[in-house]
């Protein structure tokens, strides 16, 4: 049975597309799925370093397109998990080194061999973006709860719909429960209300992600971390499981006090 | 002191409200920016549909998007030459 190709995109740069692809790819492979991650960010490749596979690249996406090697030879096998592969982007080429049609063909071939083909899209809405979405069956939009990121996400959602990649799902990244509690950050509900699309996951802002990236080991390997747990939950939702959103508020003293007071207030009101 | 407690208990709105309000406004404008091609194709569809019911002056037809604060409207000015007799009869029967 053919797998499906999912593009991870955002419009704005730096919101965590690559980290998302690395963690969802690794997470899906940890659940026994056959996964190929494709770095479509030609000229600014990063998925290889986030995955810790940068030293093993021989061929890349453009080499495949130009016939310098077979697709199979360009795939890098992750040695930590079964059935996890990376097709790296070319670093010294321009974004127009491949066409949407070529990208589509590569995705078609990969889908025959893998359950999931995860495509890491470059930031922006130009050629690179159009390449990244060309072969995709579904789309995930990553945003942070900031004005600029949500605005760009809205634009991307519009463009995905124009390319018949309707019903993209949203990942809200780097949410900070403490700031949400203070009313200084948009909440999950706020972002969903504005963008009006389906949510597939929320990832809390977590220092462990930076530590993991420093080491080249996706944080999903360590499910004791909050972000690792969050990515694992998204993976299960991709697999069709119904997983409730994780409780983001860590039980700090202030939070417990607030709940106590609120409950008291409600009781008094009820009397 | 009161403000401190307000913040502690999460009653104060904080800067999130500003973010949401500004975002809403900017998105209305972003979403409203239809491309000229799209507006042109909308015009053609309008002419086709309306022509079923009445004869219109296609030269004098104007279609524009009006934006005010957080609302927008499609404003069309369509000069009618005459209502088609057959349509009027059908509606009356």
CSV table of C-alpha atoms in Angstrom, one decimal:
chain,number,residue,atom,x,y,z
A,1,UNK,CA,0.0,0.0,0.0
A,2,UNK,CA,1.3,3.5,-0.9
A,3,UNK,CA,2.1,5.8,2.0
A,4,UNK,CA,1.3,9.5,2.2
A,5,UNK,CA,3.4,12.6,1.8
A,6,UNK,CA,3.0,15.3,4.4
A,7,UNK,CA,4.5,18.8,4.0
A,8,UNK,CA,5.5,20.7,7.1
A,9,UNK,CA,5.3,24.4,6.4
A,10,UNK,CA,4.8,27.8,8.1
A,11,UNK,CA,5.5,30.8,6.0
A,12,UNK,CA,7.6,32.5,8.6
A,13,UNK,CA,11.1,31.2,9.3
A,14,UNK,CA,12.3,30.1,12.7
A,15,UNK,CA,9.1,28.8,14.1
A,16,UNK,CA,10.3,25.2,14.2
A,17,UNK,CA,9.5,23.5,10.9
A,18,UNK,CA,12.7,21.5,10.8
A,19,UNK,CA,12.5,20.5,14.5
A,20,UNK,CA,8.9,19.4,13.9
A,21,UNK,CA,9.9,17.2,10.9
A,22,UNK,CA,12.8,15.7,12.8
A,23,UNK,CA,10.6,14.8,15.8
A,24,UNK,CA,7.5,13.6,13.9
A,25,UNK,CA,9.7,11.5,11.6
A,26,UNK,CA,11.6,10.0,14.4
A,27,UNK,CA,8.5,9.5,16.4
A,28,UNK,CA,6.7,7.7,13.6
A,29,UNK,CA,9.7,5.5,13.0
A,30,UNK,CA,9.8,4.7,16.8
A,31,UNK,CA,6.2,3.5,16.4
A,32,UNK,CA,7.3,1.1,13.7
A,33,UNK,CA,6.4,3.1,10.6
A,34,UNK,CA,8.7,3.4,7.6
A,35,UNK,CA,9.6,7.0,7.3
A,36,UNK,CA,11.5,9.2,4.8
A,37,UNK,CA,12.2,12.8,5.7
A,38,UNK,CA,12.8,15.1,2.7
A,39,UNK,CA,14.7,18.4,3.2
A,40,UNK,CA,13.2,20.7,0.5
A,41,UNK,CA,15.1,23.7,1.8
A,42,UNK,CA,17.7,23.8,-1.0
A,43,UNK,CA,20.6,26.1,-0.2
A,44,UNK,CA,19.8,26.3,3.5
A,45,UNK,CA,19.7,22.7,4.5
A,46,UNK,CA,19.3,22.0,8.2
A,47,UNK,CA,17.3,18.9,8.7
A,48,UNK,CA,20.6,16.9,8.5
A,49,UNK,CA,22.2,18.7,11.5
A,50,UNK,CA,19.0,18.7,13.6
A,51,UNK,CA,18.9,14.9,13.0
A,52,UNK,CA,22.7,14.6,13.7
A,53,UNK,CA,23.2,13.0,10.3
A,54,UNK,CA,25.3,15.8,8.7
A,55,UNK,CA,28.5,13.8,8.4
A,56,UNK,CA,26.9,11.0,6.4
A,57,UNK,CA,25.7,12.9,3.4
A,58,UNK,CA,27.1,11.8,0.1
A,59,UNK,CA,24.4,12.7,-2.4
A,60,UNK,CA,21.4,15.0,-2.2
A,61,UNK,CA,18.1,15.8,-3.7
A,62,UNK,CA,19.5,17.7,-6.6
A,63,UNK,CA,21.9,14.9,-7.4
A,64,UNK,CA,18.9,12.6,-7.7
A,65,UNK,CA,17.0,15.0,-9.9
A,66,UNK,CA,20.1,15.5,-12.2
A,67,UNK,CA,20.7,11.8,-12.4
A,68,UNK,CA,24.1,11.8,-10.6
A,69,UNK,CA,22.9,9.0,-8.4
A,70,UNK,CA,19.9,6.7,-7.8
A,71,UNK,CA,17.3,7.8,-5.3
A,72,UNK,CA,18.2,4.9,-3.1
A,73,UNK,CA,21.8,6.0,-2.9
A,74,UNK,CA,21.0,9.5,-1.7
A,75,UNK,CA,18.9,8.2,1.3
A,76,UNK,CA,20.7,8.3,4.6
A,77,UNK,CA,19.7,5.6,7.0
A,78,UNK,CA,19.3,6.6,10.6
A,79,UNK,CA,21.2,4.1,12.8
A,80,UNK,CA,19.3,4.8,16.0
A,81,UNK,CA,15.8,3.8,14.7
A,82,UNK,CA,14.7,1.2,12.3
A,83,UNK,CA,13.1,2.4,9.0
A,84,UNK,CA,14.0,6.1,9.3
A,85,UNK,CA,15.7,7.8,6.3
A,86,UNK,CA,16.7,11.3,5.3
A,87,UNK,CA,16.9,12.7,1.8
A,88,UNK,CA,19.0,15.8,2.3
A,89,UNK,CA,18.8,19.0,0.4
A,90,UNK,CA,21.6,20.4,-1.7
A,91,UNK,CA,23.6,23.1,0.2
A,92,UNK,CA,25.4,24.8,-2.7
A,93,UNK,CA,22.6,25.1,-5.2
A,94,UNK,CA,19.8,27.5,-5.9
A,95,UNK,CA,16.2,26.8,-5.1
A,96,UNK,CA,15.3,26.6,-8.7
A,97,UNK,CA,17.6,23.6,-9.2
A,98,UNK,CA,14.5,21.4,-9.1
A,99,UNK,CA,11.0,21.9,-10.4
A,100,UNK,CA,7.7,21.1,-8.7
A,101,UNK,CA,7.1,18.3,-11.2
A,102,UNK,CA,10.4,16.7,-10.3
A,103,UNK,CA,9.6,17.0,-6.6
A,104,UNK,CA,6.3,15.3,-7.3
A,105,UNK,CA,7.9,12.4,-9.1
A,106,UNK,CA,10.4,11.9,-6.2
A,107,UNK,CA,7.5,11.9,-3.7
A,108,UNK,CA,5.6,9.4,-5.8
A,109,UNK,CA,8.5,6.9,-5.8
A,110,UNK,CA,9.2,7.4,-2.1
A,111,UNK,CA,5.5,6.8,-1.2
A,112,UNK,CA,5.7,3.4,-2.7
A,113,UNK,CA,8.4,2.4,-0.2
A,114,UNK,CA,7.5,4.4,2.9
A,115,UNK,CA,4.4,4.8,5.0
A,116,UNK,CA,5.2,8.5,5.6
A,117,UNK,CA,7.2,11.0,3.5
A,118,UNK,CA,7.7,14.1,5.6
A,119,UNK,CA,8.7,17.2,3.6
A,120,UNK,CA,10.5,20.0,5.3
A,121,UNK,CA,9.5,23.2,3.5
A,122,UNK,CA,11.7,26.3,3.3
A,123,UNK,CA,10.3,29.6,4.8
A,124,UNK,CA,8.6,31.9,2.4
A,125,UNK,CA,6.0,31.6,-0.3
A,126,UNK,CA,8.2,31.4,-3.4
A,127,UNK,CA,9.7,28.7,-5.6
A,128,UNK,CA,11.0,26.6,-2.7
A,129,UNK,CA,7.6,26.5,-1.1
A,130,UNK,CA,5.9,25.5,-4.3
A,131,UNK,CA,8.5,22.7,-4.7
A,132,UNK,CA,7.8,21.5,-1.1
A,133,UNK,CA,4.1,21.3,-1.5
A,134,UNK,CA,4.1,19.8,-5.0
A,135,UNK,CA,4.3,16.2,-4.0
A,136,UNK,CA,2.3,16.5,-0.8
A,137,UNK,CA,-1.0,14.8,0.0
A,138,UNK,CA,-1.5,16.7,3.3
A,139,UNK,CA,-0.1,19.7,5.0
A,140,UNK,CA,0.9,20.6,8.6
A,141,UNK,CA,1.2,24.3,9.4
A,142,UNK,CA,3.6,25.2,12.2
A,143,UNK,CA,3.2,28.5,14.1
A,144,UNK,CA,4.2,30.1,17.3
A,145,UNK,CA,1.6,32.2,19.3
A,146,UNK,CA,3.1,35.5,18.0
A,147,UNK,CA,1.4,38.0,15.8
A,148,UNK,CA,3.9,37.7,12.9
A,149,UNK,CA,4.0,33.9,12.8
A,150,UNK,CA,0.2,33.6,13.0
A,151,UNK,CA,-0.2,36.2,10.2
A,152,UNK,CA,2.1,34.3,8.0
A,153,UNK,CA,0.4,31.0,8.9
A,154,UNK,CA,-2.8,32.5,7.7
A,155,UNK,CA,-1.3,33.4,4.4
A,156,UNK,CA,0.2,30.0,4.0
A,157,UNK,CA,-3.2,28.3,4.8
A,158,UNK,CA,-4.7,30.4,2.0
A,159,UNK,CA,-2.0,29.3,-0.5
A,160,UNK,CA,-2.3,25.7,0.5
A,161,UNK,CA,-6.0,25.9,-0.2
A,162,UNK,CA,-5.3,27.5,-3.6
A,163,UNK,CA,-3.1,24.5,-4.4
A,164,UNK,CA,-5.8,22.1,-3.3
A,165,UNK,CA,-4.1,21.1,-0.1
A,166,UNK,CA,-7.1,22.1,1.8
A,167,UNK,CA,-7.7,21.2,5.5
A,168,UNK,CA,-4.2,21.6,6.7
A,169,UNK,CA,-3.7,20.9,10.4
A,170,UNK,CA,-2.1,23.2,12.8
A,171,UNK,CA,0.8,22.8,15.3
A,172,UNK,CA,1.2,25.5,17.8
A,173,UNK,CA,4.9,25.6,18.8
A,174,UNK,CA,6.7,27.2,21.7
A,175,UNK,CA,3.7,28.0,23.8
A,176,UNK,CA,4.7,29.3,27.3
A,177,UNK,CA,2.0,28.4,29.9
A,178,UNK,CA,3.4,31.0,32.3
A,179,UNK,CA,2.9,33.8,29.8
A,180,UNK,CA,-0.5,32.5,28.7
A,181,UNK,CA,-1.5,32.5,32.4
A,182,UNK,CA,-0.4,36.1,32.8
A,183,UNK,CA,-2.4,37.1,29.7
A,184,UNK,CA,0.8,38.0,27.9
A,185,UNK,CA,0.6,35.3,25.2
A,186,UNK,CA,-2.2,34.2,22.9
A,187,UNK,CA,-3.7,30.9,24.1
A,188,UNK,CA,-4.4,27.8,22.0
A,189,UNK,CA,-8.1,28.9,21.6
A,190,UNK,CA,-7.1,32.4,20.4
A,191,UNK,CA,-4.9,31.1,17.7
A,192,UNK,CA,-7.4,28.5,16.5
A,193,UNK,CA,-10.2,31.0,16.5
A,194,UNK,CA,-8.2,33.4,14.3
A,195,UNK,CA,-6.9,30.8,11.9
A,196,UNK,CA,-10.0,28.6,11.9
A,197,UNK,CA,-8.3,25.3,11.2
A,198,UNK,CA,-8.0,22.0,12.9
A,199,UNK,CA,-5.4,21.7,15.7
A,200,UNK,CA,-3.2,18.6,15.7
A,201,UNK,CA,-0.9,19.5,18.5
A,202,UNK,CA,0.7,22.0,20.9
A,203,UNK,CA,4.4,21.9,21.8
A,204,UNK,CA,5.5,23.9,24.9
A,205,UNK,CA,8.5,26.0,24.8
A,206,UNK,CA,11.2,23.7,26.2
A,207,UNK,CA,14.9,24.1,26.7
A,208,UNK,CA,15.3,20.4,26.1
A,209,UNK,CA,14.6,21.0,22.4
A,210,UNK,CA,17.7,23.2,22.2
A,211,UNK,CA,19.8,20.7,24.2
A,212,UNK,CA,18.5,18.0,21.8
A,213,UNK,CA,19.3,20.0,18.7
A,214,UNK,CA,22.8,20.7,20.1
A,215,UNK,CA,23.4,17.0,20.3
A,216,UNK,CA,21.6,16.1,17.0
A,217,UNK,CA,19.1,13.9,18.8
A,218,UNK,CA,15.5,14.7,18.3
A,219,UNK,CA,13.8,15.3,21.7
A,220,UNK,CA,11.1,12.7,21.0
A,221,UNK,CA,13.7,10.1,21.9
A,222,UNK,CA,13.2,11.2,25.5
A,223,UNK,CA,9.6,11.1,26.4
A,224,UNK,CA,10.2,12.3,29.9
A,225,UNK,CA,10.7,15.8,28.4
A,226,UNK,CA,7.5,17.8,27.9
A,227,UNK,CA,8.2,18.6,24.3
A,228,UNK,CA,9.1,15.0,23.6
A,229,UNK,CA,5.8,13.9,25.0
A,230,UNK,CA,4.0,16.6,23.0
A,231,UNK,CA,5.6,15.3,19.7
A,232,UNK,CA,4.8,11.8,20.6
A,233,UNK,CA,1.2,12.8,21.1
A,234,UNK,CA,1.2,14.4,17.6
A,235,UNK,CA,2.6,11.2,16.1
A,236,UNK,CA,-0.2,9.2,17.7
A,237,UNK,CA,-2.8,11.7,16.3
A,238,UNK,CA,-1.2,11.3,12.8
A,239,UNK,CA,-1.7,7.6,13.3
A,240,UNK,CA,-5.4,8.2,13.9
A,241,UNK,CA,-5.4,7.9,17.6
A,242,UNK,CA,-7.6,10.2,19.7
A,243,UNK,CA,-5.1,11.7,22.2
A,244,UNK,CA,-6.2,14.5,24.5
A,245,UNK,CA,-4.0,17.7,24.6
A,246,UNK,CA,-1.5,17.5,27.4
A,247,UNK,CA,-1.9,19.6,30.4
A,248,UNK,CA,0.5,22.5,29.8
A,249,UNK,CA,0.3,24.2,33.1
A,250,UNK,CA,3.0,22.8,35.3
A,251,UNK,CA,1.7,22.6,38.8
A,252,UNK,CA,3.5,25.5,40.3
A,253,UNK,CA,2.6,27.0,43.6
A,254,UNK,CA,1.0,30.0,42.1
A,255,UNK,CA,-1.1,27.9,39.8
A,256,UNK,CA,-2.3,25.8,42.7
A,257,UNK,CA,-3.1,28.9,44.7
A,258,UNK,CA,-5.1,30.4,41.8
A,259,UNK,CA,-7.2,27.3,41.3
A,260,UNK,CA,-7.8,27.1,45.1
A,261,UNK,CA,-9.0,30.7,45.1
A,262,UNK,CA,-11.1,30.3,42.0
A,263,UNK,CA,-12.8,27.2,43.5
A,264,UNK,CA,-13.5,29.1,46.7
A,265,UNK,CA,-14.9,32.0,44.8
A,266,UNK,CA,-17.2,29.7,42.8
A,267,UNK,CA,-18.4,28.0,45.9
A,268,UNK,CA,-19.2,31.3,47.6
A,269,UNK,CA,-21.1,32.4,44.5
A,270,UNK,CA,-23.1,29.1,44.5
A,271,UNK,CA,-24.2,29.5,48.1
B,1,UNK,CA,-1.1,45.9,45.0
B,2,UNK,CA,-4.4,45.3,43.5
B,3,UNK,CA,-2.9,45.0,40.1
B,4,UNK,CA,-0.4,42.5,41.4
B,5,UNK,CA,-3.2,40.3,42.7
B,6,UNK,CA,-5.1,40.8,39.4
B,7,UNK,CA,-2.1,39.5,37.5
B,8,UNK,CA,-1.5,36.7,40.0
B,9,UNK,CA,-5.0,35.4,39.6
B,10,UNK,CA,-5.0,35.9,35.9
B,11,UNK,CA,-7.8,38.5,35.7
B,12,UNK,CA,-5.8,41.1,33.9
B,13,UNK,CA,-5.9,40.8,30.1
B,14,UNK,CA,-2.1,41.6,29.6
B,15,UNK,CA,-0.7,42.2,26.2
B,16,UNK,CA,-2.5,39.2,24.6
B,17,UNK,CA,-5.5,41.2,23.9
B,18,UNK,CA,-3.5,43.7,21.9
B,19,UNK,CA,-1.9,40.9,19.9
B,20,UNK,CA,-5.3,39.4,19.1
B,21,UNK,CA,-6.9,42.7,18.2
B,22,UNK,CA,-4.0,43.8,16.0
B,23,UNK,CA,-3.9,40.4,14.3
B,24,UNK,CA,-7.6,40.3,13.6
B,25,UNK,CA,-7.3,43.7,11.9
B,26,UNK,CA,-4.3,42.9,9.8
B,27,UNK,CA,-5.8,39.6,8.7
B,28,UNK,CA,-8.9,41.3,7.4
B,29,UNK,CA,-6.7,43.3,5.1
B,30,UNK,CA,-4.5,40.4,4.2
B,31,UNK,CA,-7.4,38.2,3.3
B,32,UNK,CA,-9.2,41.0,1.4
B,33,UNK,CA,-6.4,41.6,-1.0
B,34,UNK,CA,-7.9,39.7,-4.0
B,35,UNK,CA,-5.7,39.6,-7.0
B,36,UNK,CA,-6.8,41.6,-10.1
B,37,UNK,CA,-7.3,38.3,-12.0
B,38,UNK,CA,-9.6,37.0,-9.3
B,39,UNK,CA,-11.6,40.1,-9.2
B,40,UNK,CA,-11.9,40.0,-13.0
B,41,UNK,CA,-13.1,36.4,-13.0
B,42,UNK,CA,-15.6,37.3,-10.2
B,43,UNK,CA,-16.9,40.1,-12.5
B,44,UNK,CA,-17.4,37.6,-15.4
B,45,UNK,CA,-19.3,35.2,-13.2
B,46,UNK,CA,-21.5,38.0,-11.9
B,47,UNK,CA,-22.3,39.1,-15.5
B,48,UNK,CA,-23.1,35.6,-16.5
B,49,UNK,CA,-25.5,35.0,-13.6
B,50,UNK,CA,-27.2,38.3,-13.6
B,51,UNK,CA,-27.6,38.2,-17.4
B,52,UNK,CA,-30.0,35.3,-16.9
B,53,UNK,CA,-32.4,37.6,-15.2
B,54,UNK,CA,-31.8,41.0,-16.7
B,55,UNK,CA,-30.0,42.8,-19.5
B,56,UNK,CA,-27.1,44.7,-18.0
B,57,UNK,CA,-24.7,47.3,-19.2
B,58,UNK,CA,-21.5,45.3,-18.9
B,59,UNK,CA,-19.3,48.3,-19.8
B,60,UNK,CA,-20.6,50.3,-16.8
B,61,UNK,CA,-20.3,47.4,-14.4
B,62,UNK,CA,-18.1,48.1,-11.3
B,63,UNK,CA,-17.0,45.7,-8.7
B,64,UNK,CA,-14.9,46.7,-5.7
B,65,UNK,CA,-13.9,45.7,-2.2
B,66,UNK,CA,-14.5,48.2,0.4
B,67,UNK,CA,-12.7,48.0,3.7
B,68,UNK,CA,-13.4,49.8,6.9
B,69,UNK,CA,-11.7,49.0,10.2
B,70,UNK,CA,-12.5,45.3,10.7
B,71,UNK,CA,-15.3,44.8,8.2
B,72,UNK,CA,-15.2,44.5,4.4
B,73,UNK,CA,-17.9,44.5,1.7
B,74,UNK,CA,-18.2,43.7,-1.9
B,75,UNK,CA,-19.7,46.8,-3.6
B,76,UNK,CA,-21.0,46.3,-7.1
B,77,UNK,CA,-22.7,48.9,-9.3
B,78,UNK,CA,-24.5,47.2,-12.1
B,79,UNK,CA,-26.5,49.3,-14.5
B,80,UNK,CA,-29.6,47.5,-15.7
B,81,UNK,CA,-30.9,48.1,-19.2
B,82,UNK,CA,-34.1,46.1,-18.8
B,83,UNK,CA,-35.5,43.1,-16.9
B,84,UNK,CA,-36.1,40.1,-19.2
B,85,UNK,CA,-39.8,39.6,-19.8
B,86,UNK,CA,-39.7,35.8,-19.6
B,87,UNK,CA,-38.1,35.9,-16.1
B,88,UNK,CA,-40.6,38.3,-14.7
B,89,UNK,CA,-43.5,36.2,-16.1
B,90,UNK,CA,-42.0,33.1,-14.5
B,91,UNK,CA,-41.7,34.7,-11.2
B,92,UNK,CA,-45.3,35.9,-11.2
B,93,UNK,CA,-46.8,32.6,-12.2
